[in-house]
XYZ file of C-alpha atoms in Angstrom:
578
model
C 5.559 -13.366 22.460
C 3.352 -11.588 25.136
C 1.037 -14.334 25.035
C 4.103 -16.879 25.938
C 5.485 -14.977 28.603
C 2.224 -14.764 30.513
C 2.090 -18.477 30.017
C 5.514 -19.212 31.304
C 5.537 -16.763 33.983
C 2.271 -18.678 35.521
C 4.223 -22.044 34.766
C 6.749 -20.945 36.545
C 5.158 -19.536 39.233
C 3.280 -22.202 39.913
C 6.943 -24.361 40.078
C 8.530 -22.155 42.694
C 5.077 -22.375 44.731
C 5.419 -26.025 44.595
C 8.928 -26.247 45.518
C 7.851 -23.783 48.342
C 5.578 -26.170 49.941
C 7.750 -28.562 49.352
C 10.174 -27.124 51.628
C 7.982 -25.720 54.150
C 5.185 -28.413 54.498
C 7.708 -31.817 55.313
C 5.194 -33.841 57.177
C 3.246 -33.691 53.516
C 6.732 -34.124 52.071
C 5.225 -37.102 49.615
C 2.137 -35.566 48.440
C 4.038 -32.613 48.164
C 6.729 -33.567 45.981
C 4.672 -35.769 43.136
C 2.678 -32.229 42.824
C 6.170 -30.807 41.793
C 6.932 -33.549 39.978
C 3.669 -33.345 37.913
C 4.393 -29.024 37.800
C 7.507 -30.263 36.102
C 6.001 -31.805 33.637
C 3.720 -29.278 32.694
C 6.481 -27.307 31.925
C 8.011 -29.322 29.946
C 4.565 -29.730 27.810
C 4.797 -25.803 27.587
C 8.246 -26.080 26.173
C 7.230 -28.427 23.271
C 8.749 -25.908 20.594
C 12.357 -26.198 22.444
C 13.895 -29.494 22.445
C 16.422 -28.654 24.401
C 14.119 -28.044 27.214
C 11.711 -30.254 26.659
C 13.311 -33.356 26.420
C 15.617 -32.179 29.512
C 12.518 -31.217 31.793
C 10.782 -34.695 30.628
C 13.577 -37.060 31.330
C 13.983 -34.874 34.639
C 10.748 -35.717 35.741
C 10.542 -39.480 35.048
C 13.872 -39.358 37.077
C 11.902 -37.326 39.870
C 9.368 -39.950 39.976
C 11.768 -42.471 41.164
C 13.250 -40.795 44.087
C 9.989 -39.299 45.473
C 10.636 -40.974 49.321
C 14.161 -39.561 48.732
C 13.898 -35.873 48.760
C 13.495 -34.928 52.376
C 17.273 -33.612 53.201
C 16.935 -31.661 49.907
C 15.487 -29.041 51.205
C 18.102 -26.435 51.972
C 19.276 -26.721 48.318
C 15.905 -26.524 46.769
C 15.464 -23.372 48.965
C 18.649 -21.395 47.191
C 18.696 -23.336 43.567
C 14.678 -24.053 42.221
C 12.801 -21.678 44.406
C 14.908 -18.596 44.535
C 16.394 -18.567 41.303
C 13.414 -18.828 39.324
C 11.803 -16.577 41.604
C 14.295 -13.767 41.102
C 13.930 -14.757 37.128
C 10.456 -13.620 37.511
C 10.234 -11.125 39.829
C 13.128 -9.183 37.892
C 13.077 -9.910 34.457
C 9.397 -10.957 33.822
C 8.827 -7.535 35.902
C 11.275 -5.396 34.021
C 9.641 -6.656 30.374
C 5.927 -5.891 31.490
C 7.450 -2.321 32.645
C 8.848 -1.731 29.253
C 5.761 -3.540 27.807
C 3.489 -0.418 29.987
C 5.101 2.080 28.568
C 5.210 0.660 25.010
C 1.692 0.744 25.541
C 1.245 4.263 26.461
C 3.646 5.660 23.688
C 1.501 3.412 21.250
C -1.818 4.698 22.080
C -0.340 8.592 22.201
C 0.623 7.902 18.405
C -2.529 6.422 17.868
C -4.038 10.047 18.824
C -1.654 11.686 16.723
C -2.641 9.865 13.440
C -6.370 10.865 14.352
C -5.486 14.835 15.063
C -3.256 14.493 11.611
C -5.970 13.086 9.765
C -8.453 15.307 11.009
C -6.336 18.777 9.970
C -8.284 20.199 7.242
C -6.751 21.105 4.275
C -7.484 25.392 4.436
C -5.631 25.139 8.190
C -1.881 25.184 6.747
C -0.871 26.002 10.376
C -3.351 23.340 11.859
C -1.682 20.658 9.441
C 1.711 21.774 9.912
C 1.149 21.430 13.926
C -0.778 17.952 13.391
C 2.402 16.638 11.164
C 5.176 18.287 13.868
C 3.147 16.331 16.749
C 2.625 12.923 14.707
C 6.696 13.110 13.618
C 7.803 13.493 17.382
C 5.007 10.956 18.369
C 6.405 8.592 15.638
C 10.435 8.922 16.540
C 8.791 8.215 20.052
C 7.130 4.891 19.699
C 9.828 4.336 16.737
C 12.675 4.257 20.268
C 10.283 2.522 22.571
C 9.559 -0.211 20.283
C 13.360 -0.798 20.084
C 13.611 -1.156 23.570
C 10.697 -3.141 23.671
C 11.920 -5.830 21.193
C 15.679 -5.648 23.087
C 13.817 -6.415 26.157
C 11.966 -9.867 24.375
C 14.569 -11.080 22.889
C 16.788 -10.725 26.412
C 14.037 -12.313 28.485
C 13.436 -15.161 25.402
C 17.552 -16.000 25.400
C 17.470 -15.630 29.275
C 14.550 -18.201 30.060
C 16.407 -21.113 28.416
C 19.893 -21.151 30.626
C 17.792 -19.807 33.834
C 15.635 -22.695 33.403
C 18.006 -25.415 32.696
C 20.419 -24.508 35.659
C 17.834 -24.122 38.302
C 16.834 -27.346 37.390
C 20.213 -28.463 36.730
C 21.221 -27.261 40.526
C 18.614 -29.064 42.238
C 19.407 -32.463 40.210
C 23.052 -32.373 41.055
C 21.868 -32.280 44.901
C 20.028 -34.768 44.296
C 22.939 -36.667 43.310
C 25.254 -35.620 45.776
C 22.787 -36.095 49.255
C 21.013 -38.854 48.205
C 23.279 -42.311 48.039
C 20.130 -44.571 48.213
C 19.437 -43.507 45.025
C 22.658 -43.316 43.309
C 21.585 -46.356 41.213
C 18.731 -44.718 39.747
C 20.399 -41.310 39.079
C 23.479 -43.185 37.913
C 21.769 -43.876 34.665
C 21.081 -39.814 34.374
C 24.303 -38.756 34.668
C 25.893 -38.832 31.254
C 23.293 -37.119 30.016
C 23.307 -34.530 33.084
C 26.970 -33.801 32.123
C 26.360 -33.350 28.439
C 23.754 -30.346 29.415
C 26.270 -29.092 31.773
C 28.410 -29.080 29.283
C 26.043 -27.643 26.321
C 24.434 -25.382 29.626
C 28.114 -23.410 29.841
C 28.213 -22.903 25.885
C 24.530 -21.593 25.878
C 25.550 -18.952 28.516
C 28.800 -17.768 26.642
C 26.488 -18.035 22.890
C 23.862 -15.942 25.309
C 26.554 -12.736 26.475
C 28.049 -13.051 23.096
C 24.061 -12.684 21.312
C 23.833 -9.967 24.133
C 26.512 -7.722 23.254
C 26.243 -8.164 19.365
C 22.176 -7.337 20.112
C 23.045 -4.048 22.519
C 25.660 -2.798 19.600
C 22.750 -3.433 17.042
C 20.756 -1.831 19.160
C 23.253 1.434 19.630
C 23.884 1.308 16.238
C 20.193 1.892 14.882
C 19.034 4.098 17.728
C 21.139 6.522 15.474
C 18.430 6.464 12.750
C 16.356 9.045 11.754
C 12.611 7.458 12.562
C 10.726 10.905 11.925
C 9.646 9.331 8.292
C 6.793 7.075 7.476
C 7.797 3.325 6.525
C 4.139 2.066 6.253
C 4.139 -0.748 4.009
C 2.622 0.189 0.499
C 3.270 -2.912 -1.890
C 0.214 -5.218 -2.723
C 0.717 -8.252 -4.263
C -2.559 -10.157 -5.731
C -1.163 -13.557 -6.112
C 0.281 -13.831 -2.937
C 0.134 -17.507 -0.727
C -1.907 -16.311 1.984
C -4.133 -14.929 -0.374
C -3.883 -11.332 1.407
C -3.744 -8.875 -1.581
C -2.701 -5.296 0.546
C -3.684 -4.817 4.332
C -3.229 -2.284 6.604
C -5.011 1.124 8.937
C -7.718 3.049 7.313
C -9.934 5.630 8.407
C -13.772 4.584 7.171
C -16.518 7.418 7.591
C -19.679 5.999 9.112
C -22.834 5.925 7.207
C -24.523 7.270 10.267
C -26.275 10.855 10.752
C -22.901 12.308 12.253
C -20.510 10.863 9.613
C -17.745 10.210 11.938
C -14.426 8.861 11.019
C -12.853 5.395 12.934
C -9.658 3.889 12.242
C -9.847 0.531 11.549
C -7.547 -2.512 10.005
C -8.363 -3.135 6.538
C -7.332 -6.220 4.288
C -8.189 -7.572 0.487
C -8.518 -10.834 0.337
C -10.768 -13.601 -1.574
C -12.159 -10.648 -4.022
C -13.445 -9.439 -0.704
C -12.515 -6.011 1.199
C -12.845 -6.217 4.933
C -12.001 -4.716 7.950
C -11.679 -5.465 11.634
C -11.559 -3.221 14.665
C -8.858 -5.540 16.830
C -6.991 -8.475 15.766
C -9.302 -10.951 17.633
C -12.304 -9.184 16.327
C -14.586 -11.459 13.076
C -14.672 -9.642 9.678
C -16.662 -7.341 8.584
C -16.861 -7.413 4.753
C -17.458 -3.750 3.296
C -17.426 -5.339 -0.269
C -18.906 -9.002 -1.105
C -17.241 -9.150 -4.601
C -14.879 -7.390 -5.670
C -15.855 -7.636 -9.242
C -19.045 -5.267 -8.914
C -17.569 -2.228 -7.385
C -15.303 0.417 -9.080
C -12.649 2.481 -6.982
C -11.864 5.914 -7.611
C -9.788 9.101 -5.584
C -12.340 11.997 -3.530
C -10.748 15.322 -3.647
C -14.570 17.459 -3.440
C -13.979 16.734 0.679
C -12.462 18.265 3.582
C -9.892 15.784 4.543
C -7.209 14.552 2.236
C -5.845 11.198 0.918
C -10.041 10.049 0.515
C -10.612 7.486 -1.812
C -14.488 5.558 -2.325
C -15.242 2.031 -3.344
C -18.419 2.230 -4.702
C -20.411 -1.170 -5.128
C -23.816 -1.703 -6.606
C -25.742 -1.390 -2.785
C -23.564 0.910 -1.004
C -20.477 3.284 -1.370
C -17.702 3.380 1.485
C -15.710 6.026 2.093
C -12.091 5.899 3.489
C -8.542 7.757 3.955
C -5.155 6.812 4.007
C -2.247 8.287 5.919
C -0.073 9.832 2.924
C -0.584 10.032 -0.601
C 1.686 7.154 -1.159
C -0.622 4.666 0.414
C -3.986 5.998 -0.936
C -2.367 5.514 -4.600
C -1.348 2.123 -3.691
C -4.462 1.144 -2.217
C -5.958 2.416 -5.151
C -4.222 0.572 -7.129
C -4.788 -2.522 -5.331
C -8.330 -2.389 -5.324
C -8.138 -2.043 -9.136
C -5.443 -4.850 -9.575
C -7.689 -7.411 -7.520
C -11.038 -5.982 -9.722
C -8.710 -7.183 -12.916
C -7.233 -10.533 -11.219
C -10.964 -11.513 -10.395
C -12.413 -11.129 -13.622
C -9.499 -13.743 -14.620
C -10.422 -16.268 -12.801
C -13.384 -18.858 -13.654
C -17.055 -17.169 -12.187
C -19.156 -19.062 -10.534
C -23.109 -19.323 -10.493
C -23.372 -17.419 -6.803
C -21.164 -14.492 -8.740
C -23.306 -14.521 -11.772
C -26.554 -14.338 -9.693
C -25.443 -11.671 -7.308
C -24.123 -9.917 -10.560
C -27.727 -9.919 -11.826
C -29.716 -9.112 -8.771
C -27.603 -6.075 -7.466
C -26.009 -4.520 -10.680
C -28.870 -4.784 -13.357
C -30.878 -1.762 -13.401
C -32.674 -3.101 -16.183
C -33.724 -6.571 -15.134
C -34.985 -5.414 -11.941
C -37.322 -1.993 -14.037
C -38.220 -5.133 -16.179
C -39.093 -8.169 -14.251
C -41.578 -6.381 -12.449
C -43.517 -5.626 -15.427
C -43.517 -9.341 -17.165
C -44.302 -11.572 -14.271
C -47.300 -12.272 -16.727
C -45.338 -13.137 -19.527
C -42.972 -15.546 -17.942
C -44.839 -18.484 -18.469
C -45.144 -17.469 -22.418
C -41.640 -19.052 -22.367
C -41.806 -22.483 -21.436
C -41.284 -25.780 -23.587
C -37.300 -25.035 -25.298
C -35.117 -22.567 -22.408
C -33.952 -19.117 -23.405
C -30.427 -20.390 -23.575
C -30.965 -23.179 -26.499
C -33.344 -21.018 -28.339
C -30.958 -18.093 -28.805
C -27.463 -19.805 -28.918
C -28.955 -21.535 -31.954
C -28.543 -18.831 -33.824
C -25.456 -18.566 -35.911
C -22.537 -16.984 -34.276
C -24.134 -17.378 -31.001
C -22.025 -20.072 -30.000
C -19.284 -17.923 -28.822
C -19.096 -14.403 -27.530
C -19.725 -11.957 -30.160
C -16.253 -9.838 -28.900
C -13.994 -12.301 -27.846
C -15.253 -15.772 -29.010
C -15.132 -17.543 -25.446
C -17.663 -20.776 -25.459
C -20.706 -20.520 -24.119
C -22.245 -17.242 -23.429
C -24.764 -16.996 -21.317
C -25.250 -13.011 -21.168
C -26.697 -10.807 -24.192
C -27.302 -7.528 -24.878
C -30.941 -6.970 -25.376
C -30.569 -3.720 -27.208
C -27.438 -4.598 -29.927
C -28.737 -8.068 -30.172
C -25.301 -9.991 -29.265
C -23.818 -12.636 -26.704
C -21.657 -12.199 -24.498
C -19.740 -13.921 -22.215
C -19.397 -12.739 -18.501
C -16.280 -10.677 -18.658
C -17.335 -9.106 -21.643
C -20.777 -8.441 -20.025
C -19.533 -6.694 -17.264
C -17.553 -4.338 -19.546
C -20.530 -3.600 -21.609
C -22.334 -3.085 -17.994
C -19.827 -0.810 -16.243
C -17.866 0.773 -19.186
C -20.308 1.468 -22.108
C -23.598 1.974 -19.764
C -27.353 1.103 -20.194
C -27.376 3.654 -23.030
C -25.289 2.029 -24.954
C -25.880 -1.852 -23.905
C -28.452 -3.175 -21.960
C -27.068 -6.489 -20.541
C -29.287 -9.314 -19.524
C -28.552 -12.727 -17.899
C -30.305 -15.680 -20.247
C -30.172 -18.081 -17.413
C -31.696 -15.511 -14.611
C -33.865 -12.898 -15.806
C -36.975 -13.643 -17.253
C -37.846 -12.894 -21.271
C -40.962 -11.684 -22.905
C -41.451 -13.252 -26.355
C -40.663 -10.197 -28.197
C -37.692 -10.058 -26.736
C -37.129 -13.395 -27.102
C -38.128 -13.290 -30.773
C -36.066 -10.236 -31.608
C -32.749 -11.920 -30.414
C -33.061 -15.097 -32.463
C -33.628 -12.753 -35.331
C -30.336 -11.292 -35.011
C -27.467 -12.791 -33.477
C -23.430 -12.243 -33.252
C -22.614 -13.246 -37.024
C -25.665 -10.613 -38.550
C -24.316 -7.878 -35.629
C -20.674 -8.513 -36.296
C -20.979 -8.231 -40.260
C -22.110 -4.449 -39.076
C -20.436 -3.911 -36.141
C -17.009 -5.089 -37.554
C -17.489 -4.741 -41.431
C -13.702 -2.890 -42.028
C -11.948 -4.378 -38.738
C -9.366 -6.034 -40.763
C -8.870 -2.921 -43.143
C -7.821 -0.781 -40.403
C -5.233 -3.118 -38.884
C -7.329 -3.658 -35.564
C -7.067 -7.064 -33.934
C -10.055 -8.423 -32.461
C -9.442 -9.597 -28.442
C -9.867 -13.299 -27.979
C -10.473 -15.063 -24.821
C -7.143 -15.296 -23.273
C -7.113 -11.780 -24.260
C -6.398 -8.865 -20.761
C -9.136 -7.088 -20.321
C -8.263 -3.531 -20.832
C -7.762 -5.052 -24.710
C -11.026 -6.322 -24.631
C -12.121 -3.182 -23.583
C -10.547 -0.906 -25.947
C -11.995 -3.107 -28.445
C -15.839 -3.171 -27.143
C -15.926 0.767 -27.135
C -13.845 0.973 -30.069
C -16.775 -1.157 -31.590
C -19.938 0.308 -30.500
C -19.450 3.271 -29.130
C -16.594 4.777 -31.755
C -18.227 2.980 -34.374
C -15.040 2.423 -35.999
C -15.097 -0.596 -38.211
C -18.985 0.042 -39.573
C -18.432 0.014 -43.306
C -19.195 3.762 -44.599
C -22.553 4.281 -46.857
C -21.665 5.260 -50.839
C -21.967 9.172 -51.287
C -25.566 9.079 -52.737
C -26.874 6.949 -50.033
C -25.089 8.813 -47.754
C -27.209 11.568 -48.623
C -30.580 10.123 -49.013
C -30.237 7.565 -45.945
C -30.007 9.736 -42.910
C -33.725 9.155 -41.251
C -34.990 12.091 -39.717
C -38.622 13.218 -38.405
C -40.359 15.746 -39.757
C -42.832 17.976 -37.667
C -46.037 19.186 -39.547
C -48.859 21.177 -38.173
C -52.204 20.126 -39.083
C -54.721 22.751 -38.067
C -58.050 21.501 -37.565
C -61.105 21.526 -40.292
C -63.431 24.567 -40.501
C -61.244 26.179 -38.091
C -61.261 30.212 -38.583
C -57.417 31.464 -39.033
C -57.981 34.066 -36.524
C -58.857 31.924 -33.782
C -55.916 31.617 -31.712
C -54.901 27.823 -31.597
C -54.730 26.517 -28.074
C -53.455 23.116 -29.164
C -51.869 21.838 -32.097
C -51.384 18.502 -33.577
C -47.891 17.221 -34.777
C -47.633 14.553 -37.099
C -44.154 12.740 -37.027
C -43.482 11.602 -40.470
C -40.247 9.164 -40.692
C -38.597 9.511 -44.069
C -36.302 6.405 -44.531
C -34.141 5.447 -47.151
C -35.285 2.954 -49.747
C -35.342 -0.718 -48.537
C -34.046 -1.731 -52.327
C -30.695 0.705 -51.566
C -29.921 -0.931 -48.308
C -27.537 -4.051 -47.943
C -28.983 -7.390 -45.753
C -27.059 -6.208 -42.892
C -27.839 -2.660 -43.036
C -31.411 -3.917 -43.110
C -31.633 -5.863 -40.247
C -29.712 -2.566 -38.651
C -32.526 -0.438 -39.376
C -35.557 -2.641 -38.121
C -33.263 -3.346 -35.222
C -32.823 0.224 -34.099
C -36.633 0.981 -35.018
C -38.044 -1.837 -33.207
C -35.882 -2.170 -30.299
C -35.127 1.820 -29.565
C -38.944 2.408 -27.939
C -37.945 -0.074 -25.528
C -34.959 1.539 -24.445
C -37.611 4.376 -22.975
C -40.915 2.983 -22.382
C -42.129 -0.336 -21.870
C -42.953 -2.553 -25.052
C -46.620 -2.321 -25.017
C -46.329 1.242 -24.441
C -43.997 1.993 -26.706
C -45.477 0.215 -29.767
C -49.170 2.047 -28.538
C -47.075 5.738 -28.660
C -45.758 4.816 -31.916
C -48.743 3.254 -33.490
C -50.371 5.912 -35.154
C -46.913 7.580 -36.623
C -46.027 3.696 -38.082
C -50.038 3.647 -39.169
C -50.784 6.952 -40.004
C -54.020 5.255 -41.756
């Protein structure tokens, strides 16, 4: 609206200037009169959105064409209708909105302060707080008024502009009519149409002081609220059209040595959280994907309503203005996690998923550059989806996984992977991309060894028993992740060991000391040997699966630790004591 009544305030302007030269320069009375003409028009193009105006100020002009060698005893009546009516329009009500516009200004930029000296109370300074919230309240009910008056002032000057217009311009084209009879053919044609505005000119001035009063008594009417509480918006809504999950203020805390604190405009949108200082201002994106960052509330600082997205890179830091709308942008931040894992991921997500947010793959790669090109001929993918089971995700069955979990010895399918990644940890699942990372061949060899039907006769042996439904791939994630820890971090549905192998299966490692040969007891024994001896339970007693359980955890858990080669060299001489 302030962008508009600039722009018709210079139009305008720029038509009483005309007419003024018009008037006061008659020897260029020609010349003069087509550059009204043409300011006409340009009006009318400005006035596109209002037909009522547009079409008037158009067929005005075409009219005005005509009669250009006509105009010269219209003088006098251009002077009091066109120039000084729409000069008093602007001079008075243009004038009296940017006044009101000033001081809505000024009120706005006081309240601004006031939400920076409220945020900034600490939370041991009841009285500091209690001043902070007085001042912001006042400040509020303030700009709460002003902005009342400011909006009674737009919509006068927006209802105003359309009848000033039309009979300013309506004025001048009746004296055109009236003084000039040479061109009483040409404007006959006009009239009808010039009396149906009259006539649709004196209803728009009655509808106008009718909208008047009914907006003053609206006006009167709420100016008897009480504006002293907070109506920031706090719903979020992550399927909305524009695709604009929750915006609104937030204070961010730099990443700088000072850690200062700037209010800025913050919006979710396209899994992305971003922020702008002014409206005009380009993005900045705090988050990339929304998918690899977690959100949780900060009570351990000084100021209250924090809350910190933390991504894979970088953690940000920000604070709401009430309780209410750090819960609720909470809350959106966590709804838009969810509603992105729902939709289908693309191969830029899956990449950026494995550079930034795998610990593993990054501690690994740099160690088996060499043995990348051990692994050519048949890909990764075809060589372990092969496997039985491995044609679906071993916890919710979806097509087509293309992520595994180098230390359980399963596939799994993105969402699933990222649950395994941020909910169960790299102690209890090691997740690896089978498109992206690279594999070493023992690796390699050790997955197509196992696979999602051997794991899943373990892992969900007495599922069915207990009543427990297994997720599928329609499934909301929060069931799919009740079921994943359920599974391998409760251990729930492993199938329990009879009583006597119960007792001799637990594998535990015995410390011995070994003192050295022809060594005198009484020399004291500065180092000592220890000889790990594993006692397992008999092969023979074990079922298949249990089996391929125990060489799994013996040859995979040394890589959890230390690096293959390593770990097989540490071990060596425990697994060959010979």
């Amino acid at each position: 609206v302030e962008t508009d009544v600039v722009e018709i305030e210079a139009k305008l302007d720029k038509l009483v200037k005309l007419c003024s030269g018009m008037i006061e320069a008659g020897k260029a009375y020609v010349t003069t009169n087509r550059l009204f003409v043409s300011g006409v028009r340009d009006l009318s193009q400005q006035c596109q959105g209002d037909t009522v105006i547009s079409e008037c100020l158009q067929r005005f002009g075409d009219s005005l064409q005509e009669m250009v060698n006509y105009h010269t005893i219209l003088f006098d009546q251009a002077q009091r209708s066109v120039r000084q009516q729409l000069h008093n329009f602007v001079k008075e009500d243009v004038r009296k909105f940017k006044e009101t516009k000033k001081q809505f200004d000024k009120v706005r930029e006081d309240m601004e302060l006031s939400l920076v000296r409220n945020a900034q109370a600490p939370r041991h300074r009841p009285h500091e707080v209690e001043e902070a919230t007085g001042a912001l309240t006042l400040t509020r009910k303030c700009f709460r008024h002003l902005a009342l008056d400011y909006v009674l002032q737009i919509n006068v000057l927006q209802a105003k502009k359309k009848f000033e217009i039309l009979d300013s311009m309506l004025s001048f084209m009746h004296a055109q009519h009236s003084f000039f009879q040479q061109g009483y053919s040409l404007l006959h044609q006009l009239d009808p149409y010039m009396k149906k505005l009259a006539a649709e000119l004196d209803q728009l001035v009655i509808d106008s002081a009718v909208e008047k009063r009914e907006m003053e008594r609206k006006h009167a009417a709420i100016q008897q609220r009480d504006f002293s509480y907070d109506e920031s918006k706090v719903e979020f809504d992550v399927d909305a059209p524009s695709g604009v999950v929750m915006e609104g203020y937030l204070f961010k805390r730099a990443s700088n040595a000072f850690k200062t604190w700037n209010r800025r405009w913050f919006s979710i949108q396209n899994s992305q959280l971003v922020y702008q200082k002014k409206l005009k201002d380009a993005l900045t994106v705090v988050v990339d994907d929304l998918r690899l960052c977690s959100v949780k509330p900060c009570e351990d600082i000084e100021r209250r309503f924090c809350f910190e997205v933390v991504s894979p890179t970088k953690s940000c830091m920000l604070q709401a203005d009430s309780e209410k709308l750090r819960q609720a942008w909470v809350q959106a931040v966590q709804a838009s996690i969810a509603s992105a894992y729902r939709e289908s991921p693309d191969s830029c997500y899956s990449e950026r998923l494995d550079r930034t947010a795998s610990p593993s793959t990054s501690s690994i790669d740099s160690a088996t550059d060499s043995r990348e090109r051990g692994v050519k001929g048949e890909s990764v993918l075809q060589r372990v989806q092969s496997v039985a089971g491995n044609g679906q995700c071993g916890d919710c069955g979806q097509p087509d996984p293309r992520w595994a979990s180098i230390n359980l010895g399963v596939l799994l399918c993105i969402e699933c992977s990222g649950i395994h990644r941020w909910s169960l940890g790299v102690h209890c699942s090691k997740v690896r991309s089978l498109t992206l990372d690279s594999w070493e061949p023992e690796l390699l060899k050790l997955m197509c060894e196992l696979g999602n039907s051997t794991m899943n006769q373990i892992y969900e042996a007495q599922y069915e028993g207990l009543g427990s439904r297994k997720p599928t791939a329609s499934s909301p994630r929060q069931d799919k992740e009740a079921w994943i820890k359920d599974k391998y971090v409760e251990k729930k549905f492993l199938r329990k060991p009879p009583t006597a192998l119960a007792r001799d299966a637990p594998r535990h490692w015995r410390a011995q000391k070994c003192q050295r040969p022809h060594s005198s007891p009484r020399a004291p024994t500065t180092r000592r040997k220890v000889r790990l001896e594993p006692v397992l339970p008999s092969v023979a007693a074990l079922s298949s699966g249990e089996r391929a359980v125990s060489s799994h955890n013996l040859r995979t858990w040394p890589w959890a630790t230390l690096g293959s080669f390593e770990a097989w060299w540490f071990f060596y001489p425990f697994l060959f004591p010979s």
